[in-house]
Amino acid sequence: MATDVTTLELHRVDIRRGDRLIVHKVSFSATRGELLALMGPSGSGKTTVLRCIAGLDPVDSGELRAERAGMVLQFHHLFEHLTAVHNIWLAPVHVLKQPQAQAERRARELLQQLGVGHRADALPHELSGGEAQRVAIARALAVDPPVLLMDEPTASLDPARRDDLAGTLRQLAAQGRTVVISTHDAAFARACADHVVFLEEGRVTRDGRPGELLP
């Protein structure tokens, strides 16, 4: 359940790519324990906003304040030559300088919590799409970010896997993380989101609760 602690806030944010204005005067916020869905058609700016929250791309004007965020990209981008567990402990060891034994133990715990502990020593090409996604979530969580970002998380999942993912994301929010997803999937957003923000042509057009905005 969401609390009053704001972990993410955008105020009149503009984002450009060359001479093109991709995102225009976007404002919204999210709190700890809240699951927010960014919705809108392709090209509306959803992924661009996520990338800026993650610190991968800059904003051109306005204010963006966010606690440290981990991002799960749409196509996962796991290192194909490394096992699932190695993909996860890599950043804690090389970026956070954790001892490898400690980082690997935490990686295996995360995989177990996400229901894929038995796949820890599998290579990415040996994983199903749903398994690879859970490994990617574990990799993002390994550095313990207060904010988790996911780009089009249901794009390659069948309905049963969508339901599983909705449950996983609700559980992560219940543990006190802010979860922000970009999605075209209204049913998925209705099933798991506390808060929905619609973008069209880089602008916020609607902002509210799923029950108010989604049929």
mmCIF file with all atom_site columns, C-alpha atoms in Angstrom:
data_model
loop_
_atom_site.group_PDB
_atom_site.id
_atom_site.type_symbol
_atom_site.label_atom_id
_atom_site.label_alt_id
_atom_site.label_comp_id
_atom_site.label_asym_id
_atom_site.label_entity_id
_atom_site.label_seq_id
_atom_site.pdbx_PDB_ins_code
_atom_site.Cartn_x
_atom_site.Cartn_y
_atom_site.Cartn_z
_atom_site.occupancy
_atom_site.B_iso_or_equiv
_atom_site.pdbx_formal_charge
_atom_site.auth_seq_id
_atom_site.auth_comp_id
_atom_site.auth_asym_id
_atom_site.auth_atom_id
_atom_site.pdbx_PDB_model_num
ATOM 1   C CA . MET A 1 1   ? 0.000   0.000   0.000   1.00 0.00 ? 1   MET A CA 1
ATOM 2   C CA . ALA A 1 2   ? 1.267   3.473   -0.871  1.00 0.00 ? 2   ALA A CA 1
ATOM 3   C CA . THR A 1 3   ? 2.525   5.796   1.845   1.00 0.00 ? 3   THR A CA 1
ATOM 4   C CA . ASP A 1 4   ? 2.951   9.557   1.894   1.00 0.00 ? 4   ASP A CA 1
ATOM 5   C CA . VAL A 1 5   ? 6.713   9.357   1.235   1.00 0.00 ? 5   VAL A CA 1
ATOM 6   C CA . THR A 1 6   ? 7.318   10.720  -2.263  1.00 0.00 ? 6   THR A CA 1
ATOM 7   C CA . THR A 1 7   ? 10.060  8.781   -4.025  1.00 0.00 ? 7   THR A CA 1
ATOM 8   C CA . LEU A 1 8   ? 9.578   10.183  -7.518  1.00 0.00 ? 8   LEU A CA 1
ATOM 9   C CA . GLU A 1 9   ? 8.476   13.594  -8.772  1.00 0.00 ? 9   GLU A CA 1
ATOM 10  C CA . LEU A 1 10  ? 8.498   15.204  -12.206 1.00 0.00 ? 10  LEU A CA 1
ATOM 11  C CA . HIS A 1 11  ? 7.512   18.855  -12.573 1.00 0.00 ? 11  HIS A CA 1
ATOM 12  C CA . ARG A 1 12  ? 7.051   20.383  -16.049 1.00 0.00 ? 12  ARG A CA 1
ATOM 13  C CA . VAL A 1 13  ? 9.736   18.182  -17.573 1.00 0.00 ? 13  VAL A CA 1
ATOM 14  C CA . ASP A 1 14  ? 10.777  18.693  -21.211 1.00 0.00 ? 14  ASP A CA 1
ATOM 15  C CA . ILE A 1 15  ? 12.892  16.124  -23.055 1.00 0.00 ? 15  ILE A CA 1
ATOM 16  C CA . ARG A 1 16  ? 14.327  16.720  -26.525 1.00 0.00 ? 16  ARG A CA 1
ATOM 17  C CA . ARG A 1 17  ? 16.026  14.512  -29.083 1.00 0.00 ? 17  ARG A CA 1
ATOM 18  C CA . GLY A 1 18  ? 17.915  16.881  -31.332 1.00 0.00 ? 18  GLY A CA 1
ATOM 19  C CA . ASP A 1 19  ? 15.413  19.496  -32.462 1.00 0.00 ? 19  ASP A CA 1
ATOM 20  C CA . ARG A 1 20  ? 12.408  17.332  -31.635 1.00 0.00 ? 20  ARG A CA 1
ATOM 21  C CA . LEU A 1 21  ? 10.453  17.823  -28.413 1.00 0.00 ? 21  LEU A CA 1
ATOM 22  C CA . ILE A 1 22  ? 9.614   14.290  -27.224 1.00 0.00 ? 22  ILE A CA 1
ATOM 23  C CA . VAL A 1 23  ? 8.157   15.089  -23.793 1.00 0.00 ? 23  VAL A CA 1
ATOM 24  C CA . HIS A 1 24  ? 6.497   18.415  -23.000 1.00 0.00 ? 24  HIS A CA 1
ATOM 25  C CA . LYS A 1 25  ? 5.758   19.826  -19.534 1.00 0.00 ? 25  LYS A CA 1
ATOM 26  C CA . VAL A 1 26  ? 5.159   16.401  -17.956 1.00 0.00 ? 26  VAL A CA 1
ATOM 27  C CA . SER A 1 27  ? 4.307   16.397  -14.256 1.00 0.00 ? 27  SER A CA 1
ATOM 28  C CA . PHE A 1 28  ? 3.413   13.498  -11.957 1.00 0.00 ? 28  PHE A CA 1
ATOM 29  C CA . SER A 1 29  ? 4.618   11.900  -8.728  1.00 0.00 ? 29  SER A CA 1
ATOM 30  C CA . ALA A 1 30  ? 4.676   8.522   -7.005  1.00 0.00 ? 30  ALA A CA 1
ATOM 31  C CA . THR A 1 31  ? 5.039   7.448   -3.407  1.00 0.00 ? 31  THR A CA 1
ATOM 32  C CA . ARG A 1 32  ? 6.707   4.571   -1.605  1.00 0.00 ? 32  ARG A CA 1
ATOM 33  C CA . GLY A 1 33  ? 4.758   1.337   -2.052  1.00 0.00 ? 33  GLY A CA 1
ATOM 34  C CA . GLU A 1 34  ? 2.840   2.665   -5.050  1.00 0.00 ? 34  GLU A CA 1
ATOM 35  C CA . LEU A 1 35  ? 2.584   0.961   -8.442  1.00 0.00 ? 35  LEU A CA 1
ATOM 36  C CA . LEU A 1 36  ? 2.226   3.544   -11.208 1.00 0.00 ? 36  LEU A CA 1
ATOM 37  C CA . ALA A 1 37  ? 1.409   2.684   -14.829 1.00 0.00 ? 37  ALA A CA 1
ATOM 38  C CA . LEU A 1 38  ? 2.472   5.010   -17.641 1.00 0.00 ? 38  LEU A CA 1
ATOM 39  C CA . MET A 1 39  ? 0.095   4.379   -20.528 1.00 0.00 ? 39  MET A CA 1
ATOM 40  C CA . GLY A 1 40  ? -0.344  5.688   -24.046 1.00 0.00 ? 40  GLY A CA 1
ATOM 41  C CA . PRO A 1 41  ? 0.260   4.801   -27.695 1.00 0.00 ? 41  PRO A CA 1
ATOM 42  C CA . SER A 1 42  ? 3.671   3.991   -29.184 1.00 0.00 ? 42  SER A CA 1
ATOM 43  C CA . GLY A 1 43  ? 5.725   7.167   -29.527 1.00 0.00 ? 43  GLY A CA 1
ATOM 44  C CA . SER A 1 44  ? 3.921   8.943   -26.690 1.00 0.00 ? 44  SER A CA 1
ATOM 45  C CA . GLY A 1 45  ? 7.111   9.262   -24.615 1.00 0.00 ? 45  GLY A CA 1
ATOM 46  C CA . LYS A 1 46  ? 6.638   6.492   -22.028 1.00 0.00 ? 46  LYS A CA 1
ATOM 47  C CA . THR A 1 47  ? 10.015  4.798   -22.480 1.00 0.00 ? 47  THR A CA 1
ATOM 48  C CA . THR A 1 48  ? 11.777  8.147   -22.757 1.00 0.00 ? 48  THR A CA 1
ATOM 49  C CA . VAL A 1 49  ? 10.359  9.185   -19.391 1.00 0.00 ? 49  VAL A CA 1
ATOM 50  C CA . LEU A 1 50  ? 11.465  5.895   -17.802 1.00 0.00 ? 50  LEU A CA 1
ATOM 51  C CA . ARG A 1 51  ? 14.984  6.257   -19.170 1.00 0.00 ? 51  ARG A CA 1
ATOM 52  C CA . CYS A 1 52  ? 15.256  9.749   -17.704 1.00 0.00 ? 52  CYS A CA 1
ATOM 53  C CA . ILE A 1 53  ? 14.006  8.579   -14.305 1.00 0.00 ? 53  ILE A CA 1
ATOM 54  C CA . ALA A 1 54  ? 16.665  5.846   -14.430 1.00 0.00 ? 54  ALA A CA 1
ATOM 55  C CA . GLY A 1 55  ? 19.352  8.428   -15.192 1.00 0.00 ? 55  GLY A CA 1
ATOM 56  C CA . LEU A 1 56  ? 20.114  6.930   -18.603 1.00 0.00 ? 56  LEU A CA 1
ATOM 57  C CA . ASP A 1 57  ? 19.085  10.096  -20.470 1.00 0.00 ? 57  ASP A CA 1
ATOM 58  C CA . PRO A 1 58  ? 19.006  13.768  -19.392 1.00 0.00 ? 58  PRO A CA 1
ATOM 59  C CA . VAL A 1 59  ? 16.017  16.076  -19.112 1.00 0.00 ? 59  VAL A CA 1
ATOM 60  C CA . ASP A 1 60  ? 16.253  19.399  -20.926 1.00 0.00 ? 60  ASP A CA 1
ATOM 61  C CA . SER A 1 61  ? 14.175  21.510  -18.564 1.00 0.00 ? 61  SER A CA 1
ATOM 62  C CA . GLY A 1 62  ? 11.874  21.185  -15.591 1.00 0.00 ? 62  GLY A CA 1
ATOM 63  C CA . GLU A 1 63  ? 12.580  19.262  -12.404 1.00 0.00 ? 63  GLU A CA 1
ATOM 64  C CA . LEU A 1 64  ? 12.991  15.508  -11.922 1.00 0.00 ? 64  LEU A CA 1
ATOM 65  C CA . ARG A 1 65  ? 13.614  14.193  -8.421  1.00 0.00 ? 65  ARG A CA 1
ATOM 66  C CA . ALA A 1 66  ? 13.890  10.462  -7.932  1.00 0.00 ? 66  ALA A CA 1
ATOM 67  C CA . GLU A 1 67  ? 15.329  8.073   -5.431  1.00 0.00 ? 67  GLU A CA 1
ATOM 68  C CA . ARG A 1 68  ? 17.775  5.596   -6.934  1.00 0.00 ? 68  ARG A CA 1
ATOM 69  C CA . ALA A 1 69  ? 16.056  3.538   -9.626  1.00 0.00 ? 69  ALA A CA 1
ATOM 70  C CA . GLY A 1 70  ? 16.689  0.157   -11.226 1.00 0.00 ? 70  GLY A CA 1
ATOM 71  C CA . MET A 1 71  ? 15.313  -0.479  -14.714 1.00 0.00 ? 71  MET A CA 1
ATOM 72  C CA . VAL A 1 72  ? 14.186  -3.648  -16.483 1.00 0.00 ? 72  VAL A CA 1
ATOM 73  C CA . LEU A 1 73  ? 14.337  -3.096  -20.235 1.00 0.00 ? 73  LEU A CA 1
ATOM 74  C CA . GLN A 1 74  ? 11.742  -4.594  -22.564 1.00 0.00 ? 74  GLN A CA 1
ATOM 75  C CA . PHE A 1 75  ? 14.158  -7.117  -24.084 1.00 0.00 ? 75  PHE A CA 1
ATOM 76  C CA . HIS A 1 76  ? 15.998  -7.871  -20.798 1.00 0.00 ? 76  HIS A CA 1
ATOM 77  C CA . HIS A 1 77  ? 19.550  -7.633  -22.284 1.00 0.00 ? 77  HIS A CA 1
ATOM 78  C CA . LEU A 1 78  ? 21.040  -10.393 -20.156 1.00 0.00 ? 78  LEU A CA 1
ATOM 79  C CA . PHE A 1 79  ? 24.673  -11.271 -20.867 1.00 0.00 ? 79  PHE A CA 1
ATOM 80  C CA . GLU A 1 80  ? 24.317  -14.409 -22.985 1.00 0.00 ? 80  GLU A CA 1
ATOM 81  C CA . HIS A 1 81  ? 27.639  -15.958 -21.912 1.00 0.00 ? 81  HIS A CA 1
ATOM 82  C CA . LEU A 1 82  ? 26.869  -15.673 -18.171 1.00 0.00 ? 82  LEU A CA 1
ATOM 83  C CA . THR A 1 83  ? 24.523  -17.781 -16.055 1.00 0.00 ? 83  THR A CA 1
ATOM 84  C CA . ALA A 1 84  ? 21.413  -16.235 -14.557 1.00 0.00 ? 84  ALA A CA 1
ATOM 85  C CA . VAL A 1 85  ? 22.991  -15.896 -11.127 1.00 0.00 ? 85  VAL A CA 1
ATOM 86  C CA . HIS A 1 86  ? 26.199  -14.406 -12.578 1.00 0.00 ? 86  HIS A CA 1
ATOM 87  C CA . ASN A 1 87  ? 24.140  -11.802 -14.472 1.00 0.00 ? 87  ASN A CA 1
ATOM 88  C CA . ILE A 1 88  ? 22.681  -10.761 -11.129 1.00 0.00 ? 88  ILE A CA 1
ATOM 89  C CA . TRP A 1 89  ? 25.789  -10.573 -8.936  1.00 0.00 ? 89  TRP A CA 1
ATOM 90  C CA . LEU A 1 90  ? 27.889  -8.799  -11.558 1.00 0.00 ? 90  LEU A CA 1
ATOM 91  C CA . ALA A 1 91  ? 26.854  -5.224  -10.701 1.00 0.00 ? 91  ALA A CA 1
ATOM 92  C CA . PRO A 1 92  ? 26.948  -5.600  -6.900  1.00 0.00 ? 92  PRO A CA 1
ATOM 93  C CA . VAL A 1 93  ? 30.508  -6.940  -7.149  1.00 0.00 ? 93  VAL A CA 1
ATOM 94  C CA . HIS A 1 94  ? 31.930  -4.595  -9.788  1.00 0.00 ? 94  HIS A CA 1
ATOM 95  C CA . VAL A 1 95  ? 29.915  -1.432  -9.060  1.00 0.00 ? 95  VAL A CA 1
ATOM 96  C CA . LEU A 1 96  ? 29.097  -1.666  -5.351  1.00 0.00 ? 96  LEU A CA 1
ATOM 97  C CA . LYS A 1 97  ? 32.292  -3.599  -4.522  1.00 0.00 ? 97  LYS A CA 1
ATOM 98  C CA . GLN A 1 98  ? 30.485  -6.272  -2.538  1.00 0.00 ? 98  GLN A CA 1
ATOM 99  C CA . PRO A 1 99  ? 32.312  -9.535  -1.834  1.00 0.00 ? 99  PRO A CA 1
ATOM 100 C CA . GLN A 1 100 ? 31.394  -12.051 -4.520  1.00 0.00 ? 100 GLN A CA 1
ATOM 101 C CA . ALA A 1 101 ? 30.180  -14.678 -2.034  1.00 0.00 ? 101 ALA A CA 1
ATOM 102 C CA . GLN A 1 102 ? 27.802  -12.167 -0.433  1.00 0.00 ? 102 GLN A CA 1
ATOM 103 C CA . ALA A 1 103 ? 26.534  -10.901 -3.801  1.00 0.00 ? 103 ALA A CA 1
ATOM 104 C CA . GLU A 1 104 ? 26.020  -14.416 -5.146  1.00 0.00 ? 104 GLU A CA 1
ATOM 105 C CA . ARG A 1 105 ? 24.129  -15.473 -2.021  1.00 0.00 ? 105 ARG A CA 1
ATOM 106 C CA . ARG A 1 106 ? 21.821  -12.462 -2.397  1.00 0.00 ? 106 ARG A CA 1
ATOM 107 C CA . ALA A 1 107 ? 21.377  -13.202 -6.112  1.00 0.00 ? 107 ALA A CA 1
ATOM 108 C CA . ARG A 1 108 ? 20.257  -16.749 -5.384  1.00 0.00 ? 108 ARG A CA 1
ATOM 109 C CA . GLU A 1 109 ? 17.861  -15.470 -2.709  1.00 0.00 ? 109 GLU A CA 1
ATOM 110 C CA . LEU A 1 110 ? 16.295  -13.052 -5.191  1.00 0.00 ? 110 LEU A CA 1
ATOM 111 C CA . LEU A 1 111 ? 15.869  -15.763 -7.803  1.00 0.00 ? 111 LEU A CA 1
ATOM 112 C CA . GLN A 1 112 ? 14.233  -17.978 -5.184  1.00 0.00 ? 112 GLN A CA 1
ATOM 113 C CA . GLN A 1 113 ? 11.868  -15.180 -4.135  1.00 0.00 ? 113 GLN A CA 1
ATOM 114 C CA . LEU A 1 114 ? 10.894  -14.641 -7.776  1.00 0.00 ? 114 LEU A CA 1
ATOM 115 C CA . GLY A 1 115 ? 10.181  -18.318 -8.330  1.00 0.00 ? 115 GLY A CA 1
ATOM 116 C CA . VAL A 1 116 ? 13.161  -19.151 -10.550 1.00 0.00 ? 116 VAL A CA 1
ATOM 117 C CA . GLY A 1 117 ? 15.728  -20.311 -8.013  1.00 0.00 ? 117 GLY A CA 1
ATOM 118 C CA . HIS A 1 118 ? 16.011  -23.616 -9.877  1.00 0.00 ? 118 HIS A CA 1
ATOM 119 C CA . ARG A 1 119 ? 17.227  -21.717 -12.972 1.00 0.00 ? 119 ARG A CA 1
ATOM 120 C CA . ALA A 1 120 ? 20.127  -19.946 -11.243 1.00 0.00 ? 120 ALA A CA 1
ATOM 121 C CA . ASP A 1 121 ? 22.805  -21.789 -13.204 1.00 0.00 ? 121 ASP A CA 1
ATOM 122 C CA . ALA A 1 122 ? 21.050  -21.685 -16.590 1.00 0.00 ? 122 ALA A CA 1
ATOM 123 C CA . LEU A 1 123 ? 22.320  -19.572 -19.471 1.00 0.00 ? 123 LEU A CA 1
ATOM 124 C CA . PRO A 1 124 ? 19.932  -16.954 -20.915 1.00 0.00 ? 124 PRO A CA 1
ATOM 125 C CA . HIS A 1 125 ? 19.206  -18.966 -24.084 1.00 0.00 ? 125 HIS A CA 1
ATOM 126 C CA . GLU A 1 126 ? 18.030  -21.823 -21.864 1.00 0.00 ? 126 GLU A CA 1
ATOM 127 C CA . LEU A 1 127 ? 15.391  -19.645 -20.157 1.00 0.00 ? 127 LEU A CA 1
ATOM 128 C CA . SER A 1 128 ? 11.794  -19.061 -21.221 1.00 0.00 ? 128 SER A CA 1
ATOM 129 C CA . GLY A 1 129 ? 10.664  -15.482 -21.784 1.00 0.00 ? 129 GLY A CA 1
ATOM 130 C CA . GLY A 1 130 ? 9.020   -15.342 -18.380 1.00 0.00 ? 130 GLY A CA 1
ATOM 131 C CA . GLU A 1 131 ? 12.082  -16.808 -16.670 1.00 0.00 ? 131 GLU A CA 1
ATOM 132 C CA . ALA A 1 132 ? 14.403  -14.335 -18.409 1.00 0.00 ? 132 ALA A CA 1
ATOM 133 C CA . GLN A 1 133 ? 12.166  -11.488 -17.293 1.00 0.00 ? 133 GLN A CA 1
ATOM 134 C CA . ARG A 1 134 ? 12.336  -12.619 -13.670 1.00 0.00 ? 134 ARG A CA 1
ATOM 135 C CA . VAL A 1 135 ? 16.106  -12.866 -13.887 1.00 0.00 ? 135 VAL A CA 1
ATOM 136 C CA . ALA A 1 136 ? 16.155  -9.303  -15.245 1.00 0.00 ? 136 ALA A CA 1
ATOM 137 C CA . ILE A 1 137 ? 13.962  -8.163  -12.332 1.00 0.00 ? 137 ILE A CA 1
ATOM 138 C CA . ALA A 1 138 ? 16.320  -9.875  -9.885  1.00 0.00 ? 138 ALA A CA 1
ATOM 139 C CA . ARG A 1 139 ? 19.279  -8.143  -11.542 1.00 0.00 ? 139 ARG A CA 1
ATOM 140 C CA . ALA A 1 140 ? 17.594  -4.747  -11.102 1.00 0.00 ? 140 ALA A CA 1
ATOM 141 C CA . LEU A 1 141 ? 16.761  -5.531  -7.455  1.00 0.00 ? 141 LEU A CA 1
ATOM 142 C CA . ALA A 1 142 ? 20.277  -6.742  -6.644  1.00 0.00 ? 142 ALA A CA 1
ATOM 143 C CA . VAL A 1 143 ? 21.454  -3.177  -6.016  1.00 0.00 ? 143 VAL A CA 1
ATOM 144 C CA . ASP A 1 144 ? 18.389  -2.602  -3.781  1.00 0.00 ? 144 ASP A CA 1
ATOM 145 C CA . PRO A 1 145 ? 16.838  0.398   -5.579  1.00 0.00 ? 145 PRO A CA 1
ATOM 146 C CA . PRO A 1 146 ? 13.894  2.147   -3.892  1.00 0.00 ? 146 PRO A CA 1
ATOM 147 C CA . VAL A 1 147 ? 12.304  2.599   -7.356  1.00 0.00 ? 147 VAL A CA 1
ATOM 148 C CA . LEU A 1 148 ? 11.853  -0.206  -9.910  1.00 0.00 ? 148 LEU A CA 1
ATOM 149 C CA . LEU A 1 149 ? 11.121  0.725   -13.543 1.00 0.00 ? 149 LEU A CA 1
ATOM 150 C CA . MET A 1 150 ? 9.812   -1.728  -16.154 1.00 0.00 ? 150 MET A CA 1
ATOM 151 C CA . ASP A 1 151 ? 9.381   -1.002  -19.861 1.00 0.00 ? 151 ASP A CA 1
ATOM 152 C CA . GLU A 1 152 ? 6.453   -2.876  -21.494 1.00 0.00 ? 152 GLU A CA 1
ATOM 153 C CA . PRO A 1 153 ? 6.748   -5.835  -19.098 1.00 0.00 ? 153 PRO A CA 1
ATOM 154 C CA . THR A 1 154 ? 3.896   -7.871  -20.637 1.00 0.00 ? 154 THR A CA 1
ATOM 155 C CA . ALA A 1 155 ? 4.971   -7.527  -24.268 1.00 0.00 ? 155 ALA A CA 1
ATOM 156 C CA . SER A 1 156 ? 6.083   -11.153 -24.676 1.00 0.00 ? 156 SER A CA 1
ATOM 157 C CA . LEU A 1 157 ? 4.011   -12.873 -21.958 1.00 0.00 ? 157 LEU A CA 1
ATOM 158 C CA . ASP A 1 158 ? 0.960   -15.091 -22.288 1.00 0.00 ? 158 ASP A CA 1
ATOM 159 C CA . PRO A 1 159 ? -2.091  -14.369 -20.060 1.00 0.00 ? 159 PRO A CA 1
ATOM 160 C CA . ALA A 1 160 ? -1.021  -16.745 -17.271 1.00 0.00 ? 160 ALA A CA 1
ATOM 161 C CA . ARG A 1 161 ? 2.434   -15.153 -17.108 1.00 0.00 ? 161 ARG A CA 1
ATOM 162 C CA . ARG A 1 162 ? 0.816   -11.704 -17.062 1.00 0.00 ? 162 ARG A CA 1
ATOM 163 C CA . ASP A 1 163 ? -1.137  -12.701 -13.977 1.00 0.00 ? 163 ASP A CA 1
ATOM 164 C CA . ASP A 1 164 ? 2.027   -14.061 -12.334 1.00 0.00 ? 164 ASP A CA 1
ATOM 165 C CA . LEU A 1 165 ? 3.885   -10.830 -13.089 1.00 0.00 ? 165 LEU A CA 1
ATOM 166 C CA . ALA A 1 166 ? 1.051   -8.687  -11.723 1.00 0.00 ? 166 ALA A CA 1
ATOM 167 C CA . GLY A 1 167 ? 1.286   -10.628 -8.463  1.00 0.00 ? 167 GLY A CA 1
ATOM 168 C CA . THR A 1 168 ? 5.066   -10.232 -8.341  1.00 0.00 ? 168 THR A CA 1
ATOM 169 C CA . LEU A 1 169 ? 4.886   -6.476  -8.881  1.00 0.00 ? 169 LEU A CA 1
ATOM 170 C CA . ARG A 1 170 ? 2.165   -6.049  -6.264  1.00 0.00 ? 170 ARG A CA 1
ATOM 171 C CA . GLN A 1 171 ? 4.365   -7.975  -3.829  1.00 0.00 ? 171 GLN A CA 1
ATOM 172 C CA . LEU A 1 172 ? 7.354   -5.726  -4.559  1.00 0.00 ? 172 LEU A CA 1
ATOM 173 C CA . ALA A 1 173 ? 5.207   -2.639  -3.983  1.00 0.00 ? 173 ALA A CA 1
ATOM 174 C CA . ALA A 1 174 ? 3.892   -4.123  -0.742  1.00 0.00 ? 174 ALA A CA 1
ATOM 175 C CA . GLN A 1 175 ? 7.509   -4.477  0.404   1.00 0.00 ? 175 GLN A CA 1
ATOM 176 C CA . GLY A 1 176 ? 7.860   -0.699  0.113   1.00 0.00 ? 176 GLY A CA 1
ATOM 177 C CA . ARG A 1 177 ? 9.265   -0.139  -3.363  1.00 0.00 ? 177 ARG A CA 1
ATOM 178 C CA . THR A 1 178 ? 7.857   2.316   -5.857  1.00 0.00 ? 178 THR A CA 1
ATOM 179 C CA . VAL A 1 179 ? 7.163   0.413   -9.091  1.00 0.00 ? 179 VAL A CA 1
ATOM 180 C CA . VAL A 1 180 ? 6.674   2.289   -12.376 1.00 0.00 ? 180 VAL A CA 1
ATOM 181 C CA . ILE A 1 181 ? 5.739   0.443   -15.557 1.00 0.00 ? 181 ILE A CA 1
ATOM 182 C CA . SER A 1 182 ? 5.127   1.581   -19.120 1.00 0.00 ? 182 SER A CA 1
ATOM 183 C CA . THR A 1 183 ? 2.435   -0.491  -20.768 1.00 0.00 ? 183 THR A CA 1
ATOM 184 C CA . HIS A 1 184 ? -0.153  -0.684  -23.547 1.00 0.00 ? 184 HIS A CA 1
ATOM 185 C CA . ASP A 1 185 ? -1.967  -3.401  -21.601 1.00 0.00 ? 185 ASP A CA 1
ATOM 186 C CA . ALA A 1 186 ? -5.052  -1.883  -19.955 1.00 0.00 ? 186 ALA A CA 1
ATOM 187 C CA . ALA A 1 187 ? -6.095  -5.170  -18.353 1.00 0.00 ? 187 ALA A CA 1
ATOM 188 C CA . PHE A 1 188 ? -2.677  -5.577  -16.773 1.00 0.00 ? 188 PHE A CA 1
ATOM 189 C CA . ALA A 1 189 ? -2.634  -1.998  -15.493 1.00 0.00 ? 189 ALA A CA 1
ATOM 190 C CA . ARG A 1 190 ? -6.136  -2.430  -14.091 1.00 0.00 ? 190 ARG A CA 1
ATOM 191 C CA . ALA A 1 191 ? -5.027  -5.618  -12.313 1.00 0.00 ? 191 ALA A CA 1
ATOM 192 C CA . CYS A 1 192 ? -1.968  -4.227  -10.567 1.00 0.00 ? 192 CYS A CA 1
ATOM 193 C CA . ALA A 1 193 ? -1.662  -0.425  -10.706 1.00 0.00 ? 193 ALA A CA 1
ATOM 194 C CA . ASP A 1 194 ? -2.627  2.031   -7.967  1.00 0.00 ? 194 ASP A CA 1
ATOM 195 C CA . HIS A 1 195 ? -2.138  5.058   -10.202 1.00 0.00 ? 195 HIS A CA 1
ATOM 196 C CA . VAL A 1 196 ? -2.309  5.592   -13.977 1.00 0.00 ? 196 VAL A CA 1
ATOM 197 C CA . VAL A 1 197 ? -0.796  8.417   -16.028 1.00 0.00 ? 197 VAL A CA 1
ATOM 198 C CA . PHE A 1 198 ? -1.724  8.661   -19.718 1.00 0.00 ? 198 PHE A CA 1
ATOM 199 C CA . LEU A 1 199 ? 0.713   10.244  -22.178 1.00 0.00 ? 199 LEU A CA 1
ATOM 200 C CA . GLU A 1 200 ? -0.197  11.329  -25.691 1.00 0.00 ? 200 GLU A CA 1
ATOM 201 C CA . GLU A 1 201 ? 2.303   13.067  -27.977 1.00 0.00 ? 201 GLU A CA 1
ATOM 202 C CA . GLY A 1 202 ? 4.575   13.642  -24.998 1.00 0.00 ? 202 GLY A CA 1
ATOM 203 C CA . ARG A 1 203 ? 1.969   15.300  -22.782 1.00 0.00 ? 203 ARG A CA 1
ATOM 204 C CA . VAL A 1 204 ? 0.021   14.091  -19.762 1.00 0.00 ? 204 VAL A CA 1
ATOM 205 C CA . THR A 1 205 ? -3.629  13.878  -20.770 1.00 0.00 ? 205 THR A CA 1
ATOM 206 C CA . ARG A 1 206 ? -5.095  11.960  -17.813 1.00 0.00 ? 206 ARG A CA 1
ATOM 207 C CA . ASP A 1 207 ? -3.859  11.182  -14.293 1.00 0.00 ? 207 ASP A CA 1
ATOM 208 C CA . GLY A 1 208 ? -5.790  9.193   -11.710 1.00 0.00 ? 208 GLY A CA 1
ATOM 209 C CA . ARG A 1 209 ? -6.873  5.833   -10.334 1.00 0.00 ? 209 ARG A CA 1
ATOM 210 C CA . PRO A 1 210 ? -7.341  2.821   -12.633 1.00 0.00 ? 210 PRO A CA 1
ATOM 211 C CA . GLY A 1 211 ? -10.997 2.492   -11.670 1.00 0.00 ? 211 GLY A CA 1
ATOM 212 C CA . GLU A 1 212 ? -11.596 6.051   -12.828 1.00 0.00 ? 212 GLU A CA 1
ATOM 213 C CA . LEU A 1 213 ? -9.602  5.959   -16.076 1.00 0.00 ? 213 LEU A CA 1
ATOM 214 C CA . LEU A 1 214 ? -9.701  2.389   -17.368 1.00 0.00 ? 214 LEU A CA 1
ATOM 215 C CA . PRO A 1 215 ? -12.910 0.771   -18.659 1.00 0.00 ? 215 PRO A CA 1
#
